[in-house]
mmCIF file of N, CA and C in Angstrom:
data_model
loop_
_atom_site.group_PDB
_atom_site.id
_atom_site.type_symbol
_atom_site.label_atom_id
_atom_site.label_comp_id
_atom_site.label_asym_id
_atom_site.label_seq_id
_atom_site.Cartn_x
_atom_site.Cartn_y
_atom_site.Cartn_z
ATOM 1 N N UNK F 1 1.023 -1.101 0.164
ATOM 2 C CA UNK F 1 -0.123 0.123 0.021
ATOM 3 C C UNK F 1 0.776 1.322 0.031
ATOM 4 N N UNK F 2 0.075 2.310 -0.647
ATOM 5 C CA UNK F 2 1.135 3.530 -0.689
ATOM 6 C C UNK F 2 0.474 4.281 0.429
ATOM 7 N N UNK F 3 1.297 5.805 0.319
ATOM 8 C CA UNK F 3 0.815 6.884 1.226
ATOM 9 C C UNK F 3 -0.624 7.246 1.045
ATOM 10 N N UNK F 4 -0.740 7.297 -0.480
ATOM 11 C CA UNK F 4 -2.056 7.740 -0.560
ATOM 12 C C UNK F 4 -3.207 6.752 -0.214
ATOM 13 N N UNK F 5 -2.891 5.248 -0.196
ATOM 14 C CA UNK F 5 -3.934 4.621 0.285
ATOM 15 C C UNK F 5 -4.151 4.823 1.374
ATOM 16 N N UNK F 6 -3.135 5.128 2.440
ATOM 17 C CA UNK F 6 -3.126 5.099 3.910
ATOM 18 C C UNK F 6 -4.053 6.468 4.161
ATOM 19 N N UNK F 7 -4.221 7.755 3.472
ATOM 20 C CA UNK F 7 -4.915 8.693 3.567
ATOM 21 C C UNK F 7 -6.567 8.429 3.309
ATOM 22 N N UNK F 8 -6.548 7.461 2.116
ATOM 23 C CA UNK F 8 -8.090 7.520 1.899
ATOM 24 C C UNK F 8 -8.771 5.945 2.762
ATOM 25 N N UNK F 9 -7.985 5.111 3.820
ATOM 26 C CA UNK F 9 -8.384 4.446 4.569
ATOM 27 C C UNK F 9 -9.601 5.592 5.558
ATOM 28 N N UNK F 10 -10.729 4.554 5.739
ATOM 29 C CA UNK F 10 -11.782 5.011 6.391
ATOM 30 C C UNK F 10 -11.171 5.055 8.016
ATOM 31 N N UNK F 11 -11.365 5.878 8.752
ATOM 32 C CA UNK F 11 -10.860 5.640 10.247
ATOM 33 C C UNK F 11 -12.716 5.642 11.013
ATOM 34 N N UNK F 12 -12.366 4.923 11.822
ATOM 35 C CA UNK F 12 -13.608 4.518 12.899
ATOM 36 C C UNK F 12 -14.460 5.976 13.501
ATOM 37 N N UNK F 13 -15.331 6.239 13.031
ATOM 38 C CA UNK F 13 -16.092 7.568 13.673
ATOM 39 C C UNK F 13 -16.735 7.229 14.996
ATOM 40 N N UNK F 14 -16.860 5.973 14.913
ATOM 41 C CA UNK F 14 -17.687 5.582 16.037
ATOM 42 C C UNK F 14 -17.111 4.087 16.437
ATOM 43 N N UNK F 15 -17.127 3.779 17.827
ATOM 44 C CA UNK F 15 -16.175 2.515 18.458
ATOM 45 C C UNK F 15 -16.893 1.585 17.629
ATOM 46 N N UNK F 16 -18.359 1.290 17.323
ATOM 47 C CA UNK F 16 -18.956 0.313 16.621
ATOM 48 C C UNK F 16 -18.266 0.275 15.121
ATOM 49 N N UNK F 17 -17.547 1.002 14.590
ATOM 50 C CA UNK F 17 -16.766 1.074 13.185
ATOM 51 C C UNK F 17 -16.096 0.427 13.704
ATOM 52 N N UNK F 18 -15.072 -0.097 14.637
ATOM 53 C CA UNK F 18 -13.823 -0.795 14.361
ATOM 54 C C UNK F 18 -14.048 -2.112 14.310
ATOM 55 N N UNK F 19 -14.875 -2.842 14.656
ATOM 56 C CA UNK F 19 -15.360 -4.314 14.252
ATOM 57 C C UNK F 19 -15.617 -4.743 12.846
ATOM 58 N N UNK F 20 -16.125 -3.570 11.884
ATOM 59 C CA UNK F 20 -16.447 -3.706 10.710
ATOM 60 C C UNK F 20 -15.239 -3.397 10.073
ATOM 61 N N UNK F 21 -14.272 -2.460 10.598
ATOM 62 C CA UNK F 21 -13.258 -1.993 9.815
ATOM 63 C C UNK F 21 -12.007 -3.423 9.634
ATOM 64 N N UNK F 22 -11.929 -3.925 10.894
ATOM 65 C CA UNK F 22 -10.995 -5.111 11.414
ATOM 66 C C UNK F 22 -11.510 -6.304 10.335
ATOM 67 N N UNK F 23 -12.920 -6.620 10.079
ATOM 68 C CA UNK F 23 -13.009 -7.672 9.287
ATOM 69 C C UNK F 23 -12.834 -7.304 7.680
ATOM 70 N N UNK F 24 -13.177 -6.166 7.163
ATOM 71 C CA UNK F 24 -12.929 -5.674 6.057
ATOM 72 C C UNK F 24 -11.318 -5.608 5.600
ATOM 73 N N UNK F 25 -10.711 -5.206 6.760
ATOM 74 C CA UNK F 25 -9.211 -5.613 6.152
ATOM 75 C C UNK F 25 -8.538 -6.764 6.373
ATOM 76 N N UNK F 26 -9.098 -7.489 7.462
ATOM 77 C CA UNK F 26 -8.253 -8.903 7.293
ATOM 78 C C UNK F 26 -8.644 -9.444 6.171
ATOM 79 N N UNK F 27 -10.109 -9.358 5.334
ATOM 80 C CA UNK F 27 -10.712 -10.236 4.431
ATOM 81 C C UNK F 27 -9.631 -9.417 2.995
ATOM 82 N N UNK F 28 -9.158 -7.926 3.060
ATOM 83 C CA UNK F 28 -8.219 -7.616 2.172
ATOM 84 C C UNK F 28 -6.969 -7.840 2.341
ATOM 85 N N UNK F 29 -6.424 -8.502 3.572
ATOM 86 C CA UNK F 29 -4.896 -8.686 3.596
ATOM 87 C C UNK F 29 -4.206 -7.182 3.827
ATOM 88 N N UNK F 30 -4.708 -6.244 4.317
ATOM 89 C CA UNK F 30 -4.568 -4.814 4.598
ATOM 90 C C UNK F 30 -3.652 -4.782 5.973
ATOM 91 N N UNK F 31 -2.635 -5.870 6.552
ATOM 92 C CA UNK F 31 -2.409 -5.205 7.525
ATOM 93 C C UNK F 31 -1.815 -3.919 8.525
ATOM 94 N N UNK F 32 -1.350 -2.834 7.335
ATOM 95 C CA UNK F 32 -1.133 -1.529 7.401
ATOM 96 C C UNK F 32 -2.488 -1.088 7.994
ATOM 97 N N UNK F 33 -3.493 -1.468 7.304
ATOM 98 C CA UNK F 33 -4.714 -0.568 7.918
ATOM 99 C C UNK F 33 -5.632 -1.403 9.079
ATOM 100 N N UNK F 34 -5.034 -2.524 9.571
ATOM 101 C CA UNK F 34 -5.522 -3.294 10.833
ATOM 102 C C UNK F 34 -4.601 -2.698 11.618
ATOM 103 N N UNK F 35 -3.307 -2.348 11.767
ATOM 104 C CA UNK F 35 -2.407 -1.886 12.901
ATOM 105 C C UNK F 35 -2.870 -0.286 12.821
ATOM 106 N N UNK F 36 -3.456 0.493 12.016
ATOM 107 C CA UNK F 36 -3.973 1.730 11.943
ATOM 108 C C UNK F 36 -5.250 1.741 13.026
ATOM 109 N N UNK F 37 -6.073 0.561 13.201
ATOM 110 C CA UNK F 37 -7.055 0.337 14.194
ATOM 111 C C UNK F 37 -6.563 0.490 15.598
ATOM 112 N N UNK F 38 -5.442 0.202 15.994
ATOM 113 C CA UNK F 38 -4.966 0.223 17.410
ATOM 114 C C UNK F 38 -4.270 1.314 17.500
ATOM 115 N N UNK F 39 -4.295 1.738 19.051
ATOM 116 C CA UNK F 39 -3.270 2.672 19.718
ATOM 117 C C UNK F 39 -1.736 1.956 19.510
ATOM 118 N N UNK F 40 -0.863 2.968 20.039
ATOM 119 C CA UNK F 40 0.484 2.743 19.780
ATOM 120 C C UNK F 40 0.999 1.669 20.791
ATOM 121 N N UNK F 41 0.191 1.734 21.965
ATOM 122 C CA UNK F 41 0.479 0.928 23.368
ATOM 123 C C UNK F 41 -0.445 -0.175 23.401
ATOM 124 N N UNK F 42 -1.264 -0.887 22.271
ATOM 125 C CA UNK F 42 -2.507 -1.542 22.501
ATOM 126 C C UNK F 42 -2.051 -2.899 23.025
ATOM 127 N N UNK F 43 -2.735 -3.860 23.296
ATOM 128 C CA UNK F 43 -2.578 -5.161 23.806
ATOM 129 C C UNK F 43 -3.872 -5.933 23.040
ATOM 130 N N UNK F 44 -3.284 -7.012 21.905
ATOM 131 C CA UNK F 44 -3.972 -7.843 21.593
ATOM 132 C C UNK F 44 -3.845 -9.360 22.015
ATOM 133 N N UNK F 45 -4.966 -9.857 22.403
ATOM 134 C CA UNK F 45 -4.911 -11.770 22.750
ATOM 135 C C UNK F 45 -4.980 -12.156 21.336
ATOM 136 N N UNK F 46 -4.056 -13.268 21.338
ATOM 137 C CA UNK F 46 -4.122 -14.041 20.142
ATOM 138 C C UNK F 46 -4.627 -15.136 20.577
ATOM 139 N N UNK F 47 -4.726 -16.327 19.604
ATOM 140 C CA UNK F 47 -5.674 -17.207 19.870
ATOM 141 C C UNK F 47 -4.647 -18.584 20.569
ATOM 142 N N UNK F 48 -3.137 -18.421 20.678
ATOM 143 C CA UNK F 48 -2.505 -19.431 21.490
ATOM 144 C C UNK F 48 -2.499 -18.883 22.695
ATOM 145 N N UNK F 49 -2.758 -17.922 23.058
ATOM 146 C CA UNK F 49 -2.816 -17.571 24.312
ATOM 147 C C UNK F 49 -1.644 -16.508 24.611
ATOM 148 N N UNK F 50 -1.062 -16.051 23.549
ATOM 149 C CA UNK F 50 0.290 -15.119 23.567
ATOM 150 C C UNK F 50 -0.670 -13.826 23.512
ATOM 151 N N UNK F 51 0.241 -12.553 23.947
ATOM 152 C CA UNK F 51 -0.539 -11.701 23.924
ATOM 153 C C UNK F 51 0.459 -10.277 22.938
ATOM 154 N N UNK F 52 0.451 -9.812 22.052
ATOM 155 C CA UNK F 52 0.701 -8.902 21.252
ATOM 156 C C UNK F 52 0.656 -7.698 21.886
ATOM 157 N N UNK F 53 1.688 -7.080 22.078
ATOM 158 C CA UNK F 53 1.568 -5.531 23.081
ATOM 159 C C UNK F 53 2.382 -4.401 22.201
ATOM 160 N N UNK F 54 1.976 -3.488 21.652
ATOM 161 C CA UNK F 54 2.545 -2.582 20.827
ATOM 162 C C UNK F 54 2.148 -2.776 19.384
ATOM 163 N N UNK F 55 2.268 -1.844 18.579
ATOM 164 C CA UNK F 55 2.204 -1.782 17.009
ATOM 165 C C UNK F 55 3.084 -2.744 16.291
ATOM 166 N N UNK F 56 4.394 -2.965 16.820
ATOM 167 C CA UNK F 56 5.307 -4.044 16.024
ATOM 168 C C UNK F 56 4.625 -5.279 16.145
ATOM 169 N N UNK F 57 4.266 -5.375 17.594
ATOM 170 C CA UNK F 57 3.828 -7.136 17.762
ATOM 171 C C UNK F 57 2.624 -7.405 17.455
ATOM 172 N N UNK F 58 1.727 -6.254 17.150
ATOM 173 C CA UNK F 58 0.247 -6.303 16.189
ATOM 174 C C UNK F 58 0.540 -6.626 15.043
ATOM 175 N N UNK F 59 1.471 -5.840 14.482
ATOM 176 C CA UNK F 59 1.632 -5.906 12.849
ATOM 177 C C UNK F 59 2.233 -7.272 12.614
ATOM 178 N N UNK F 60 3.197 -7.991 13.654
ATOM 179 C CA UNK F 60 3.728 -9.304 13.268
ATOM 180 C C UNK F 60 1.902 -10.202 13.399
ATOM 181 N N UNK F 61 1.744 -10.438 14.162
ATOM 182 C CA UNK F 61 0.659 -11.293 14.456
ATOM 183 C C UNK F 61 -0.437 -11.101 13.026
ATOM 184 N N UNK F 62 -0.741 -9.942 12.658
ATOM 185 C CA UNK F 62 -1.564 -9.775 11.376
ATOM 186 C C UNK F 62 -1.234 -9.908 10.256
ATOM 187 N N UNK F 63 0.516 -10.201 10.221
ATOM 188 C CA UNK F 63 1.095 -10.389 8.979
ATOM 189 C C UNK F 63 0.849 -11.994 9.083
ATOM 190 N N UNK F 64 1.061 -13.179 10.019
ATOM 191 C CA UNK F 64 1.098 -14.284 10.015
ATOM 192 C C UNK F 64 -0.365 -14.531 9.761
ATOM 193 N N UNK F 65 -1.481 -13.799 10.461
ATOM 194 C CA UNK F 65 -2.465 -14.228 10.050
ATOM 195 C C UNK F 65 -3.194 -14.436 8.697
ATOM 196 N N UNK F 66 -2.995 -13.035 7.915
ATOM 197 C CA UNK F 66 -3.466 -12.683 6.648
ATOM 198 C C UNK F 66 -2.682 -13.331 5.374
ATOM 199 N N UNK F 67 -1.205 -14.020 6.195
ATOM 200 C CA UNK F 67 -0.799 -15.043 5.027
ATOM 201 C C UNK F 67 -1.311 -16.055 4.479
ATOM 202 N N UNK F 68 -2.583 -16.966 5.549
ATOM 203 C CA UNK F 68 -3.283 -17.974 5.401
ATOM 204 C C UNK F 68 -4.449 -17.413 4.307
ATOM 205 N N UNK F 69 -4.629 -16.315 3.899
ATOM 206 C CA UNK F 69 -5.986 -15.709 3.374
ATOM 207 C C UNK F 69 -6.966 -16.569 3.770
ATOM 208 N N UNK F 70 -7.373 -16.142 5.232
ATOM 209 C CA UNK F 70 -8.566 -16.663 5.868
ATOM 210 C C UNK F 70 -9.895 -15.917 5.195
ATOM 211 N N UNK F 71 -10.982 -16.148 5.493
ATOM 212 C CA UNK F 71 -12.249 -15.132 4.916
ATOM 213 C C UNK F 71 -12.852 -14.831 6.510
ATOM 214 N N UNK F 72 -12.976 -13.876 6.791
ATOM 215 C CA UNK F 72 -13.944 -13.887 7.932
ATOM 216 C C UNK F 72 -15.438 -13.321 7.781
ATOM 217 N N UNK F 73 -16.407 -13.589 8.420
ATOM 218 C CA UNK F 73 -17.430 -12.925 8.221
ATOM 219 C C UNK F 73 -17.788 -12.024 9.639
ATOM 220 N N UNK F 74 -18.356 -10.835 9.536
ATOM 221 C CA UNK F 74 -19.036 -10.258 10.346
ATOM 222 C C UNK F 74 -19.866 -10.650 11.488
ATOM 223 N N UNK F 75 -19.235 -10.517 12.741
ATOM 224 C CA UNK F 75 -20.244 -10.811 13.826
ATOM 225 C C UNK F 75 -21.325 -9.966 14.154
ATOM 226 N N UNK F 76 -22.420 -10.549 14.872
ATOM 227 C CA UNK F 76 -23.438 -9.734 15.782
ATOM 228 C C UNK F 76 -22.981 -8.800 16.667
ATOM 229 N N UNK F 77 -22.692 -7.199 16.012
ATOM 230 C CA UNK F 77 -22.351 -6.355 17.064
ATOM 231 C C UNK F 77 -23.382 -5.744 18.090
ATOM 232 N N UNK F 78 -23.012 -5.666 19.451
ATOM 233 C CA UNK F 78 -23.702 -5.176 20.545
ATOM 234 C C UNK F 78 -23.720 -3.556 20.392
ATOM 235 N N UNK F 79 -24.478 -3.067 21.105
ATOM 236 C CA UNK F 79 -23.950 -1.190 20.905
ATOM 237 C C UNK F 79 -22.944 -1.178 21.778
ATOM 238 N N UNK F 80 -22.021 -0.188 21.406
ATOM 239 C CA UNK F 80 -21.203 -0.050 22.605
ATOM 240 C C UNK F 80 -21.492 0.935 23.751
ATOM 241 N N UNK F 81 -20.753 0.398 24.699
ATOM 242 C CA UNK F 81 -21.110 1.195 26.204
ATOM 243 C C UNK F 81 -20.087 1.941 26.558
ATOM 244 N N UNK F 82 -20.439 3.318 26.372
ATOM 245 C CA UNK F 82 -19.533 4.235 26.778
ATOM 246 C C UNK F 82 -19.523 5.471 28.194
ATOM 247 N N UNK F 83 -18.203 5.692 28.202
ATOM 248 C CA UNK F 83 -18.249 6.009 29.384
ATOM 249 C C UNK F 83 -16.465 7.554 28.968
ATOM 250 N N UNK F 84 -17.425 8.418 28.815
ATOM 251 C CA UNK F 84 -16.564 9.766 28.295
ATOM 252 C C UNK F 84 -15.678 9.278 26.806
ATOM 253 N N UNK F 85 -14.194 9.187 26.793
ATOM 254 C CA UNK F 85 -13.417 8.877 25.845
ATOM 255 C C UNK F 85 -13.269 7.714 26.056
ATOM 256 N N UNK F 86 -13.748 6.580 26.466
ATOM 257 C CA UNK F 86 -13.433 5.233 26.390
ATOM 258 C C UNK F 86 -14.967 4.328 25.804
ATOM 259 N N UNK F 87 -14.920 3.453 25.280
ATOM 260 C CA UNK F 87 -15.790 2.565 24.638
ATOM 261 C C UNK F 87 -15.774 0.932 25.329
ATOM 262 N N UNK F 88 -16.773 0.359 25.747
ATOM 263 C CA UNK F 88 -16.316 -1.384 25.618
ATOM 264 C C UNK F 88 -17.522 -1.533 24.389
ATOM 265 N N UNK F 89 -16.773 -2.415 23.113
ATOM 266 C CA UNK F 89 -17.298 -2.944 22.171
ATOM 267 C C UNK F 89 -17.238 -4.490 22.339
ATOM 268 N N UNK F 90 -18.182 -5.166 21.602
ATOM 269 C CA UNK F 90 -18.300 -6.459 21.877
ATOM 270 C C UNK F 90 -19.169 -6.803 20.504
ATOM 271 N N UNK F 91 -18.970 -8.207 20.113
ATOM 272 C CA UNK F 91 -19.702 -8.921 18.723
ATOM 273 C C UNK F 91 -19.625 -10.326 19.011
ATOM 274 N N UNK F 92 -20.615 -11.207 19.064
ATOM 275 C CA UNK F 92 -20.841 -12.584 18.792
ATOM 276 C C UNK F 92 -20.750 -13.101 17.560
ATOM 277 N N UNK F 93 -19.523 -13.828 17.764
ATOM 278 C CA UNK F 93 -19.174 -14.604 16.689
ATOM 279 C C UNK F 93 -19.997 -15.171 15.353
ATOM 280 N N UNK F 94 -20.077 -15.034 14.168
ATOM 281 C CA UNK F 94 -21.113 -16.018 13.583
ATOM 282 C C UNK F 94 -21.131 -17.443 14.032
ATOM 283 N N UNK F 95 -21.864 -17.941 13.973
ATOM 284 C CA UNK F 95 -22.008 -19.759 13.834
ATOM 285 C C UNK F 95 -21.691 -19.902 15.431
ATOM 286 N N UNK F 96 -22.147 -19.160 16.343
ATOM 287 C CA UNK F 96 -21.951 -19.598 18.002
ATOM 288 C C UNK F 96 -20.303 -19.922 18.007
ATOM 289 N N UNK F 97 -19.607 -19.171 17.456
ATOM 290 C CA UNK F 97 -17.967 -19.548 17.682
ATOM 291 C C UNK F 97 -17.453 -18.522 18.706
ATOM 292 N N UNK F 98 -18.282 -17.786 19.950
ATOM 293 C CA UNK F 98 -17.825 -17.116 20.926
ATOM 294 C C UNK F 98 -18.082 -15.698 20.526
ATOM 295 N N UNK F 99 -17.462 -14.759 21.224
ATOM 296 C CA UNK F 99 -17.889 -13.632 21.333
ATOM 297 C C UNK F 99 -16.397 -12.818 21.785
ATOM 298 N N UNK F 100 -16.312 -11.580 20.816
ATOM 299 C CA UNK F 100 -15.175 -10.563 21.077
ATOM 300 C C UNK F 100 -15.536 -9.657 22.239
ATOM 301 N N UNK F 101 -14.553 -9.075 22.599
ATOM 302 C CA UNK F 101 -14.379 -7.947 23.474
ATOM 303 C C UNK F 101 -13.321 -6.926 23.303
ATOM 304 N N UNK F 102 -13.688 -5.331 23.552
ATOM 305 C CA UNK F 102 -12.315 -4.570 23.154
ATOM 306 C C UNK F 102 -13.086 -3.652 23.924
ATOM 307 N N UNK F 103 -11.720 -2.594 24.343
ATOM 308 C CA UNK F 103 -11.909 -1.442 24.774
ATOM 309 C C UNK F 103 -11.170 -0.485 23.581
ATOM 310 N N UNK F 104 -11.913 0.472 23.276
ATOM 311 C CA UNK F 104 -11.405 1.959 22.191
ATOM 312 C C UNK F 104 -11.223 2.977 23.277
ATOM 313 N N UNK F 105 -10.938 3.770 22.636
ATOM 314 C CA UNK F 105 -10.546 4.904 23.014
ATOM 315 C C UNK F 105 -10.747 6.097 21.809
ATOM 316 N N UNK F 106 -11.480 7.318 22.403
ATOM 317 C CA UNK F 106 -11.515 8.273 21.144
ATOM 318 C C UNK F 106 -10.473 9.152 21.186
ATOM 319 N N UNK F 107 -9.813 9.123 20.126
ATOM 320 C CA UNK F 107 -8.699 9.826 19.431
ATOM 321 C C UNK F 107 -8.918 11.571 19.423
ATOM 322 N N UNK F 108 -7.657 12.334 19.641
ATOM 323 C CA UNK F 108 -8.081 13.781 19.526
ATOM 324 C C UNK F 108 -8.670 14.240 18.466
ATOM 325 N N UNK F 109 -8.484 13.641 17.421
ATOM 326 C CA UNK F 109 -9.217 13.772 16.012
ATOM 327 C C UNK F 109 -10.804 13.536 15.760
ATOM 328 N N UNK F 110 -11.186 12.905 17.050
ATOM 329 C CA UNK F 110 -12.700 12.246 17.188
ATOM 330 C C UNK F 110 -12.681 10.621 16.547
ATOM 331 N N UNK F 111 -11.819 10.235 16.123
ATOM 332 C CA UNK F 111 -11.626 8.964 15.495
ATOM 333 C C UNK F 111 -11.639 7.769 16.910
ATOM 334 N N UNK F 112 -11.624 6.632 16.567
ATOM 335 C CA UNK F 112 -11.702 5.862 17.927
ATOM 336 C C UNK F 112 -10.335 4.479 16.956
ATOM 337 N N UNK F 113 -9.670 3.966 18.362
ATOM 338 C CA UNK F 113 -8.938 3.199 18.098
ATOM 339 C C UNK F 113 -8.944 2.024 19.553
ATOM 340 N N UNK F 114 -8.706 1.056 18.959
ATOM 341 C CA UNK F 114 -9.038 -0.044 20.079
ATOM 342 C C UNK F 114 -7.447 -0.010 21.055
ATOM 343 N N UNK F 115 -7.685 0.096 22.087
ATOM 344 C CA UNK F 115 -6.347 -0.173 23.465
ATOM 345 C C UNK F 115 -6.198 -1.626 23.784
ATOM 346 N N UNK F 116 -7.574 -2.185 23.647
ATOM 347 C CA UNK F 116 -7.554 -3.515 24.358
ATOM 348 C C UNK F 116 -8.071 -4.521 23.560
ATOM 349 N N UNK F 117 -8.106 -5.683 22.926
ATOM 350 C CA UNK F 117 -8.593 -6.411 21.871
ATOM 351 C C UNK F 117 -8.439 -7.658 22.417
ATOM 352 N N UNK F 118 -9.895 -8.252 22.533
ATOM 353 C CA UNK F 118 -9.637 -9.990 23.027
ATOM 354 C C UNK F 118 -10.475 -10.474 22.132
ATOM 355 N N UNK F 119 -9.923 -11.199 20.711
ATOM 356 C CA UNK F 119 -10.970 -11.619 19.657
ATOM 357 C C UNK F 119 -11.631 -12.509 19.907
ATOM 358 N N UNK F 120 -11.572 -13.736 20.434
ATOM 359 C CA UNK F 120 -12.503 -14.798 21.402
ATOM 360 C C UNK F 120 -12.427 -14.607 22.839
ATOM 361 N N UNK F 121 -13.240 -13.908 23.685
ATOM 362 C CA UNK F 121 -13.178 -14.235 24.766
ATOM 363 C C UNK F 121 -13.686 -15.417 25.421
ATOM 364 N N UNK F 122 -14.486 -16.394 24.615
ATOM 365 C CA UNK F 122 -14.789 -17.516 25.078
ATOM 366 C C UNK F 122 -14.192 -18.632 24.730
ATOM 367 N N UNK F 123 -13.016 -18.402 23.852
ATOM 368 C CA UNK F 123 -12.414 -19.669 23.278
ATOM 369 C C UNK F 123 -11.350 -20.099 23.733
#
């Protein structure tokens, strides 16, 4: 992707947008776009029980994931629970495969990014 692609990427204007954007970018293999959805010191839980902390580790995790070209379906999203500049987001995964839970923070420009991401809280 080029710098022009970065400028054209949609940012999350609502915390609920993050879930849709992550599925779109996973399916597109857009690792840079996925990393943009997180704050610099974010924490992402990985399926093997390992935790990716910070953008470099999150980038590495998504690089490994998209290399296998999986196809993701959006889950049923619950309304975000907001407290000031923080929001708790969650989705029920398709096919009864669990649920996600995330904490997002409003950025100075009004967009939202995840600070904590647990992609399968029940798995």
